[in-house]
């Protein structure tokens, strides 16, 4: 059994389509099909049910996929460990986030300590992040809400209060706090369902007896402040994502624990380089300083 066979098998198993898998591997479809066929001959069983170029893992394939992923994962960790030992001053941190508002400050502090270390950041949905975490394809994830799993380490680094942002001429702008009941008839701007903060807010509003009425639902949390400023609607915005704008007033929510947990996540089996350990220290220290400021 060859390493190339396993790599090709993983690509086809994940995409379940020969054409797309060949494109992602930059090989011809015929070469890919022949490699998978040789693997099945070596194992003595078919790994896929076939319908044209569309493939679907069968029971044999599903069981073999778990073993193949584990084998290639360990080999990749070995490569990373050797690279870290041979060139500890170099390397790239793979990061994924569902909450990006604090990331620029964190990366700036980390770059002061390790200017030679590069980083690659992906803004992902929760589902995409869980997939990368389970595969061990990222060093760290910064997520809200936290993610639980047998192979996932989860460290809560900050409890982030969620505030209500209103335009400066809004009827509530002269207040410092507001109850959820007073927001029942308001129009909101927010992110789409599936984002941690949106789902948390909707659930708490439901417990208060109403569903927020959204006039805008998007994929860019940073855009919400501009929409509030333009008086399109009001918004629930985490304290770490608020901007100092003269035309926006931020109110605390009364009588409800409207707080999102921000967590640092990593795969238990992934090799953690010295640079990655230092990045974790920077994250914990950064949120520790924020916590002191808000006490």
Short mmCIF file of N, CA and C in Angstrom, two decimals, residues 118-185:
data_model
loop_
_atom_site.label_atom_id
_atom_site.label_comp_id
_atom_site.label_asym_id
_atom_site.label_seq_id
_atom_site.Cartn_x
_atom_site.Cartn_y
_atom_site.Cartn_z
N UNK A 118 5.05 33.19 10.54
CA UNK A 118 3.92 33.60 9.70
C UNK A 118 2.63 32.99 10.25
N UNK A 119 1.51 33.50 9.79
CA UNK A 119 0.23 32.90 10.19
C UNK A 119 -0.75 32.95 9.03
N UNK A 120 -1.62 31.95 9.01
CA UNK A 120 -2.67 31.85 8.00
C UNK A 120 -3.99 31.74 8.74
N UNK A 121 -4.90 32.69 8.51
CA UNK A 121 -6.15 32.77 9.27
C UNK A 121 -7.34 32.53 8.34
N UNK A 122 -8.29 31.70 8.80
CA UNK A 122 -9.52 31.47 8.06
C UNK A 122 -10.72 31.86 8.93
N UNK A 123 -11.64 32.62 8.35
CA UNK A 123 -12.91 32.93 9.01
C UNK A 123 -13.92 31.87 8.59
N UNK A 124 -14.41 31.07 9.54
CA UNK A 124 -15.20 29.89 9.20
C UNK A 124 -16.54 29.87 9.93
N UNK A 125 -17.45 29.08 9.39
CA UNK A 125 -18.67 28.76 10.11
C UNK A 125 -18.34 27.72 11.19
N UNK A 126 -19.27 27.52 12.10
CA UNK A 126 -19.03 26.52 13.15
C UNK A 126 -18.82 25.13 12.56
N UNK A 127 -19.62 24.80 11.55
CA UNK A 127 -19.51 23.47 10.94
C UNK A 127 -18.14 23.27 10.30
N UNK A 128 -17.67 24.29 9.57
CA UNK A 128 -16.36 24.20 8.93
C UNK A 128 -15.24 24.09 9.96
N UNK A 129 -15.38 24.84 11.05
CA UNK A 129 -14.36 24.80 12.09
C UNK A 129 -14.29 23.44 12.76
N UNK A 130 -15.44 22.85 13.04
CA UNK A 130 -15.47 21.52 13.66
C UNK A 130 -14.76 20.51 12.77
N UNK A 131 -14.98 20.60 11.45
CA UNK A 131 -14.33 19.67 10.52
C UNK A 131 -12.82 19.81 10.58
N UNK A 132 -12.31 21.03 10.53
CA UNK A 132 -10.86 21.24 10.57
C UNK A 132 -10.28 20.82 11.91
N UNK A 133 -11.01 21.07 12.99
CA UNK A 133 -10.53 20.67 14.32
C UNK A 133 -10.38 19.16 14.42
N UNK A 134 -11.42 18.43 13.99
CA UNK A 134 -11.38 16.97 14.09
C UNK A 134 -10.27 16.39 13.22
N UNK A 135 -9.98 17.05 12.10
CA UNK A 135 -8.90 16.57 11.23
C UNK A 135 -7.53 17.01 11.73
N UNK A 136 -7.48 17.90 12.70
CA UNK A 136 -6.21 18.40 13.20
C UNK A 136 -5.49 19.27 12.20
N UNK A 137 -6.22 20.01 11.36
CA UNK A 137 -5.61 20.79 10.28
C UNK A 137 -5.33 22.23 10.67
N UNK A 138 -5.65 22.62 11.92
CA UNK A 138 -5.33 23.96 12.39
C UNK A 138 -4.65 23.86 13.75
N UNK A 139 -3.78 24.83 14.04
CA UNK A 139 -3.12 24.86 15.35
C UNK A 139 -4.12 25.26 16.43
N UNK A 140 -4.85 26.35 16.16
CA UNK A 140 -5.82 26.84 17.13
C UNK A 140 -7.05 27.39 16.42
N UNK A 141 -8.17 27.35 17.16
CA UNK A 141 -9.39 28.02 16.74
C UNK A 141 -9.79 28.98 17.86
N UNK A 142 -10.26 30.15 17.47
CA UNK A 142 -10.84 31.10 18.42
C UNK A 142 -12.33 31.13 18.10
N UNK A 143 -13.12 30.63 19.03
CA UNK A 143 -14.53 30.35 18.70
C UNK A 143 -15.48 30.85 19.77
N UNK A 144 -16.64 31.28 19.33
CA UNK A 144 -17.77 31.53 20.21
C UNK A 144 -19.01 31.05 19.47
N UNK A 145 -19.70 30.04 20.01
CA UNK A 145 -19.51 29.42 21.32
C UNK A 145 -18.38 28.38 21.31
N UNK A 146 -18.02 27.86 22.51
CA UNK A 146 -17.02 26.80 22.59
C UNK A 146 -17.50 25.54 21.88
N UNK A 147 -16.58 24.69 21.51
CA UNK A 147 -16.89 23.42 20.85
C UNK A 147 -16.37 22.29 21.71
N UNK A 148 -17.19 21.28 21.93
CA UNK A 148 -16.81 20.13 22.74
C UNK A 148 -16.54 18.93 21.83
N UNK A 149 -15.63 18.05 22.25
CA UNK A 149 -15.33 16.85 21.49
C UNK A 149 -14.27 16.04 22.18
N UNK A 150 -14.28 14.72 21.96
CA UNK A 150 -13.31 13.84 22.62
C UNK A 150 -11.88 14.18 22.25
N UNK A 151 -11.67 14.68 21.03
CA UNK A 151 -10.31 14.97 20.58
C UNK A 151 -10.01 16.47 20.58
N UNK A 152 -10.86 17.26 21.25
CA UNK A 152 -10.71 18.72 21.24
C UNK A 152 -10.46 19.23 22.65
N UNK A 153 -9.40 20.02 22.80
CA UNK A 153 -9.15 20.75 24.04
C UNK A 153 -9.83 22.10 23.94
N UNK A 154 -10.48 22.51 25.02
CA UNK A 154 -11.27 23.76 25.01
C UNK A 154 -10.92 24.57 26.25
N UNK A 155 -10.42 25.79 26.04
CA UNK A 155 -10.09 26.69 27.15
C UNK A 155 -10.88 27.98 26.99
N UNK A 156 -11.79 28.24 27.94
CA UNK A 156 -12.55 29.48 27.92
C UNK A 156 -11.61 30.62 28.31
N UNK A 157 -11.44 31.60 27.41
CA UNK A 157 -10.49 32.68 27.67
C UNK A 157 -11.18 34.00 28.03
N UNK A 158 -12.49 34.13 27.74
CA UNK A 158 -13.16 35.39 28.06
C UNK A 158 -14.67 35.23 28.03
N UNK A 159 -15.34 35.86 29.00
CA UNK A 159 -16.79 35.97 28.98
C UNK A 159 -17.13 37.38 28.50
N UNK A 160 -17.69 37.47 27.31
CA UNK A 160 -17.85 38.72 26.58
C UNK A 160 -19.30 39.21 26.65
N UNK A 161 -19.58 40.28 27.41
CA UNK A 161 -20.96 40.79 27.48
C UNK A 161 -21.46 41.25 26.11
N UNK A 162 -22.71 40.95 25.83
CA UNK A 162 -23.34 41.41 24.59
C UNK A 162 -24.17 42.65 24.89
N UNK A 163 -23.91 43.71 24.13
CA UNK A 163 -24.56 45.00 24.35
C UNK A 163 -25.58 45.27 23.26
N UNK A 164 -26.42 46.28 23.49
CA UNK A 164 -27.38 46.72 22.49
C UNK A 164 -26.87 48.04 21.91
N UNK A 165 -26.64 48.06 20.61
CA UNK A 165 -26.17 49.27 19.93
C UNK A 165 -27.35 49.99 19.29
N UNK A 166 -27.49 51.28 19.61
CA UNK A 166 -28.59 52.08 19.04
C UNK A 166 -28.02 53.38 18.46
N UNK A 167 -28.68 53.97 17.46
CA UNK A 167 -28.22 55.27 16.92
C UNK A 167 -28.35 56.35 17.99
N UNK A 168 -27.56 57.39 17.85
CA UNK A 168 -27.52 58.44 18.90
C UNK A 168 -28.85 59.17 19.05
N UNK A 169 -29.70 59.17 18.00
CA UNK A 169 -31.00 59.83 18.09
C UNK A 169 -32.13 58.88 18.44
N UNK A 170 -31.79 57.64 18.79
CA UNK A 170 -32.81 56.64 19.13
C UNK A 170 -33.47 57.01 20.46
N UNK A 171 -34.69 56.55 20.65
CA UNK A 171 -35.44 56.86 21.87
C UNK A 171 -34.75 56.36 23.14
N UNK A 172 -33.86 55.35 23.00
CA UNK A 172 -33.19 54.78 24.17
C UNK A 172 -31.76 55.30 24.33
N UNK A 173 -31.33 56.21 23.47
CA UNK A 173 -29.92 56.62 23.44
C UNK A 173 -29.47 57.34 24.71
N UNK A 174 -30.41 57.88 25.48
CA UNK A 174 -30.02 58.58 26.70
C UNK A 174 -29.96 57.64 27.91
N UNK A 175 -30.13 56.34 27.64
CA UNK A 175 -30.10 55.34 28.71
C UNK A 175 -28.74 54.65 28.76
N UNK A 176 -28.42 54.05 29.90
CA UNK A 176 -27.20 53.24 30.02
C UNK A 176 -27.51 51.75 29.97
N UNK A 177 -28.80 51.42 30.17
CA UNK A 177 -29.21 50.01 30.12
C UNK A 177 -30.65 49.92 29.64
N UNK A 178 -31.04 48.70 29.24
CA UNK A 178 -32.38 48.49 28.72
C UNK A 178 -32.79 47.05 29.00
N UNK A 179 -34.07 46.83 29.21
CA UNK A 179 -34.56 45.46 29.39
C UNK A 179 -34.91 44.88 28.02
N UNK A 180 -34.86 43.56 27.91
CA UNK A 180 -35.21 42.92 26.65
C UNK A 180 -36.66 43.20 26.27
N UNK A 181 -37.53 43.28 27.26
CA UNK A 181 -38.95 43.52 26.98
C UNK A 181 -39.16 44.84 26.22
N UNK A 182 -38.30 45.83 26.47
CA UNK A 182 -38.42 47.12 25.80
C UNK A 182 -37.99 47.08 24.33
N UNK A 183 -37.37 45.96 23.94
CA UNK A 183 -36.88 45.84 22.56
C UNK A 183 -37.83 45.03 21.67
N UNK A 184 -38.94 44.61 22.23
CA UNK A 184 -39.86 43.71 21.53
C UNK A 184 -40.30 44.25 20.17
N UNK A 185 -40.54 45.54 20.06
CA UNK A 185 -41.07 46.11 18.82
C UNK A 185 -40.01 46.78 17.95
#
